[in-house]
Amino acid sequence: MKYCEYCGNELQDQAAFCVKCGAAVRKEDYSDLNSSSKSKLTCGLLQIFLGGFGVGRFYSGHTGIAVAQLIVTIVTCGAGAIWGFIDGIVILASQEFRDAEGKVMRE
Ligand SMILES: [Zn+2]
């Protein structure tokens, strides 16, 4: 949740200005909303090396996929880890990869 820097009023995520005092929301806040502090490279490498356990997906916040990858690996006695591995390559090859909050991850 974001707050107005002038009056402390709670702001909507996409708000361009504060509804209480009318102050404009600083532009940097927009980029913060749309970009993640997490690294796509870290996420992809974690998936390539530990994708069988969904580690990269846990990192990016995609917990559902991560748990599924973990289960598939266990059920297939390790063979299913190829899913996480390929997932990691796809993440690294993608133009922009978004985390679970829909924010674009940095390189
Ligand atoms: Zn305000």
XYZ file of N, CA and C and ligand atoms in Angstrom:
322
model
N 0.850 -1.208 0.000
C 0.000 0.000 0.000
C 0.877 1.246 0.000
N 0.478 2.248 -0.815
C 1.214 3.508 -0.894
C 0.461 4.609 -0.154
N 1.209 5.608 0.291
C 0.596 6.722 1.003
C 1.064 8.029 0.394
N 0.183 9.025 0.440
C 0.520 10.357 -0.045
C 1.669 10.910 0.792
N 2.677 11.479 0.105
C 3.829 11.991 0.848
C 3.529 13.326 1.529
N 2.393 13.961 1.188
C 2.044 15.242 1.783
C 1.098 15.107 2.965
N 0.028 14.316 2.779
C -0.969 14.246 3.848
C -1.071 12.851 4.465
N -0.403 11.889 3.871
C -0.417 10.558 4.455
C -1.642 9.745 4.109
N -2.483 10.283 3.235
C -3.685 9.573 2.820
C -3.321 8.314 2.037
N -4.100 7.267 2.228
C -3.866 6.029 1.503
C -4.167 6.229 0.011
N -3.294 5.733 -0.860
C -3.465 5.939 -2.299
C -3.825 4.638 -2.992
N -4.646 4.769 -4.039
C -4.907 3.627 -4.909
C -3.620 3.307 -5.654
N -3.452 2.038 -6.032
C -2.226 1.624 -6.710
C -1.951 2.419 -7.985
N -3.007 2.732 -8.744
C -2.800 3.402 -10.022
C -3.064 4.902 -9.942
N -3.247 5.439 -8.738
C -3.618 6.838 -8.590
C -2.543 7.774 -9.123
N -2.966 8.799 -9.899
C -2.028 9.806 -10.410
C -1.913 10.965 -9.428
N -2.950 11.138 -8.597
C -2.876 12.182 -7.574
C -3.670 11.746 -6.349
N -3.396 12.395 -5.241
C -4.056 12.068 -3.976
C -5.485 12.620 -3.986
N -6.474 11.792 -3.674
C -7.863 12.246 -3.709
C -8.175 13.182 -2.545
N -7.347 13.168 -1.499
C -7.628 13.970 -0.309
C -7.062 15.386 -0.437
N -5.785 15.500 -0.808
C -5.171 16.827 -0.866
C -4.861 17.259 -2.294
N -5.027 16.380 -3.271
C -4.836 16.753 -4.669
C -3.393 16.744 -5.129
N -2.473 16.374 -4.259
C -1.058 16.360 -4.640
C -0.795 15.275 -5.684
N 0.045 15.611 -6.660
C 0.396 14.632 -7.690
C 1.299 13.559 -7.083
N 1.083 12.335 -7.526
C 1.958 11.247 -7.084
C 3.213 11.291 -7.934
N 4.334 11.255 -7.288
C 5.603 11.368 -8.016
C 5.756 10.257 -9.054
N 6.404 10.614 -10.157
C 6.495 9.706 -11.286
C 7.308 8.447 -10.960
N 8.328 8.587 -10.149
C 9.157 7.423 -9.798
C 8.293 6.313 -9.212
N 7.225 6.744 -8.529
C 6.360 5.750 -7.903
C 5.709 4.849 -8.950
N 5.499 5.419 -10.148
C 4.905 4.612 -11.209
C 5.822 3.463 -11.601
N 7.092 3.805 -11.809
C 8.013 2.760 -12.235
C 8.167 1.707 -11.137
N 8.098 2.150 -9.884
C 8.155 1.192 -8.786
C 6.988 0.211 -8.860
N 5.843 0.751 -9.306
C 4.660 -0.095 -9.388
C 4.808 -1.167 -10.459
N 5.527 -0.815 -11.523
C 5.565 -1.701 -12.673
C 6.833 -2.534 -12.789
N 7.845 -2.214 -11.988
C 9.058 -3.007 -12.086
C 9.368 -3.667 -10.750
N 9.834 -4.888 -10.847
C 10.136 -5.668 -9.661
C 11.595 -5.468 -9.267
N 11.910 -5.569 -7.991
C 13.295 -5.478 -7.547
C 14.006 -6.811 -7.745
N 13.231 -7.839 -8.089
C 13.819 -9.159 -8.277
C 14.466 -9.277 -9.652
N 15.451 -10.158 -9.754
C 16.207 -10.316 -10.983
C 15.744 -11.513 -11.797
N 15.499 -11.251 -13.093
C 15.109 -12.318 -14.002
C 16.240 -13.340 -14.134
N 17.489 -12.841 -14.152
C 18.654 -13.722 -14.284
C 18.720 -14.695 -13.102
N 18.563 -14.153 -11.892
C 18.587 -15.000 -10.697
C 17.475 -16.039 -10.767
N 16.292 -15.577 -11.134
C 15.135 -16.454 -11.219
C 15.374 -17.582 -12.227
N 15.871 -17.210 -13.417
C 16.111 -18.190 -14.467
C 17.173 -19.202 -14.070
N 18.266 -18.728 -13.466
C 19.351 -19.628 -13.061
C 18.889 -20.567 -11.950
N 18.116 -20.033 -11.021
C 17.578 -20.883 -9.949
C 16.713 -21.989 -10.548
N 15.940 -21.628 -11.568
C 15.083 -22.625 -12.211
C 15.911 -23.669 -12.961
N 16.959 -23.231 -13.650
C 17.782 -24.167 -14.425
C 18.473 -25.169 -13.482
N 18.989 -24.688 -12.362
C 19.730 -25.584 -11.469
C 18.849 -26.265 -10.428
N 17.803 -25.577 -9.997
C 16.958 -26.115 -8.925
C 15.478 -26.115 -9.313
N 15.239 -26.094 -10.631
C 13.858 -26.002 -11.117
C 12.996 -27.192 -10.713
N 13.644 -28.333 -10.512
C 12.904 -29.519 -10.080
C 12.210 -29.297 -8.747
N 12.742 -28.356 -7.993
C 12.129 -28.011 -6.701
C 11.361 -26.695 -6.791
N 11.297 -26.140 -8.020
C 10.539 -24.909 -8.233
C 11.148 -23.690 -7.572
N 12.455 -23.740 -7.271
C 13.084 -22.664 -6.489
C 12.964 -21.294 -7.176
N 13.199 -21.266 -8.494
C 13.085 -19.994 -9.225
C 11.675 -19.451 -9.193
N 10.710 -20.362 -9.232
C 9.300 -19.956 -9.201
C 8.873 -19.513 -7.800
N 9.472 -20.101 -6.795
C 9.233 -19.606 -5.434
C 9.790 -18.186 -5.338
N 10.967 -17.977 -5.938
C 11.640 -16.672 -5.926
C 10.770 -15.607 -6.594
N 10.169 -15.952 -7.729
C 9.360 -14.965 -8.456
C 7.956 -14.840 -7.874
N 7.635 -15.693 -6.918
C 6.338 -15.588 -6.246
C 5.256 -16.457 -6.848
N 5.601 -17.200 -7.918
C 4.616 -18.097 -8.541
C 4.567 -19.404 -7.764
N 4.026 -19.319 -6.556
C 4.065 -20.448 -5.636
C 3.308 -21.667 -6.165
N 2.192 -21.427 -6.850
C 1.396 -22.537 -7.377
C 2.193 -23.386 -8.358
N 2.869 -22.722 -9.303
C 3.693 -23.432 -10.283
C 4.851 -24.124 -9.562
N 5.452 -23.420 -8.606
C 6.594 -23.966 -7.870
C 6.224 -25.267 -7.165
N 5.099 -25.256 -6.467
C 4.655 -26.455 -5.749
C 4.361 -27.578 -6.739
N 3.732 -27.223 -7.881
C 3.427 -28.225 -8.909
C 4.707 -28.864 -9.431
N 5.730 -28.044 -9.664
C 7.011 -28.575 -10.170
C 7.650 -29.500 -9.137
N 7.563 -29.101 -7.889
C 8.113 -29.918 -6.803
C 7.414 -31.274 -6.740
N 6.098 -31.245 -6.820
C 5.318 -32.487 -6.755
C 5.621 -33.387 -7.957
N 5.651 -32.780 -9.151
C 5.928 -33.565 -10.370
C 7.307 -34.234 -10.262
N 8.282 -33.515 -9.743
C 9.630 -34.078 -9.585
C 9.606 -35.279 -8.637
N 8.885 -35.145 -7.537
C 8.813 -36.230 -6.545
C 8.083 -37.436 -7.131
N 6.930 -37.174 -7.765
C 6.094 -38.253 -8.310
C 6.833 -39.027 -9.405
N 7.637 -38.319 -10.202
C 8.341 -38.970 -11.315
C 9.752 -39.406 -10.919
N 10.046 -39.392 -9.632
C 11.376 -39.778 -9.119
C 12.494 -38.956 -9.767
N 12.229 -37.703 -10.043
C 13.271 -36.809 -10.540
C 13.180 -36.479 -12.012
N 12.540 -37.353 -12.798
C 12.472 -37.123 -14.243
C 11.716 -35.834 -14.565
N 10.734 -35.506 -13.759
C 9.919 -34.316 -14.001
C 10.669 -33.020 -13.782
N 11.895 -33.108 -13.239
C 12.691 -31.904 -13.012
C 13.006 -31.194 -14.317
N 12.864 -31.930 -15.435
C 13.108 -31.336 -16.760
C 12.165 -30.163 -17.001
N 10.970 -30.229 -16.408
C 10.007 -29.130 -16.540
C 10.603 -27.836 -15.979
N 11.112 -27.905 -14.768
C 11.701 -26.724 -14.135
C 12.893 -26.204 -14.917
N 13.683 -27.143 -15.452
C 14.869 -26.803 -16.242
C 14.471 -26.017 -17.498
N 13.499 -26.546 -18.242
C 13.018 -25.870 -19.461
C 12.385 -24.529 -19.095
N 11.647 -24.522 -17.983
C 11.030 -23.297 -17.483
C 12.099 -22.220 -17.275
N 13.230 -22.614 -16.724
C 14.332 -21.681 -16.479
C 14.871 -21.088 -17.764
N 15.018 -21.930 -18.794
C 15.504 -21.455 -20.093
C 14.505 -20.474 -20.696
N 13.221 -20.817 -20.592
C 12.173 -19.941 -21.126
C 12.206 -18.580 -20.414
N 12.397 -18.611 -19.098
C 12.459 -17.359 -18.320
C 13.637 -16.512 -18.788
N 14.802 -17.119 -18.943
C 15.995 -16.369 -19.366
C 15.847 -15.839 -20.787
N 15.147 -16.593 -21.636
C 15.004 -16.209 -23.040
C 13.902 -15.173 -23.248
N 13.037 -14.998 -22.254
C 11.901 -14.099 -22.427
C 12.341 -12.638 -22.450
N 11.643 -11.846 -23.263
C 11.934 -10.413 -23.360
C 11.691 -9.731 -22.022
N 10.515 -9.993 -21.469
C 10.227 -9.465 -20.142
C 9.493 -10.531 -19.353
N 9.965 -10.737 -18.150
C 9.369 -11.746 -17.297
C 8.787 -11.059 -16.077
N 7.533 -11.382 -15.812
C 6.849 -10.721 -14.702
C 6.755 -11.637 -13.488
N 6.886 -11.034 -12.321
C 6.740 -11.814 -11.094
C 5.251 -12.009 -10.792
N 4.957 -12.642 -9.679
C 3.578 -12.999 -9.357
C 2.689 -11.770 -9.162
N 3.305 -10.613 -8.906
C 2.529 -9.380 -8.730
C 2.330 -8.659 -10.056
N 2.837 -9.267 -11.153
C 2.684 -8.657 -12.466
C 3.721 -7.600 -12.763
N 4.746 -7.493 -11.905
C 5.798 -6.507 -12.121
C 6.902 -7.101 -12.983
N 7.423 -6.279 -13.900
C 8.495 -6.731 -14.772
C 9.780 -6.849 -13.954
N 10.408 -8.007 -14.026
C 11.638 -8.220 -13.263
C 12.822 -7.612 -14.009
N 13.776 -7.066 -13.262
C 14.973 -6.502 -13.904
C 15.843 -7.633 -14.424
N 16.799 -7.257 -15.294
C 17.640 -8.279 -15.934
C 18.462 -9.055 -14.911
Zn -2.507 13.750 0.020
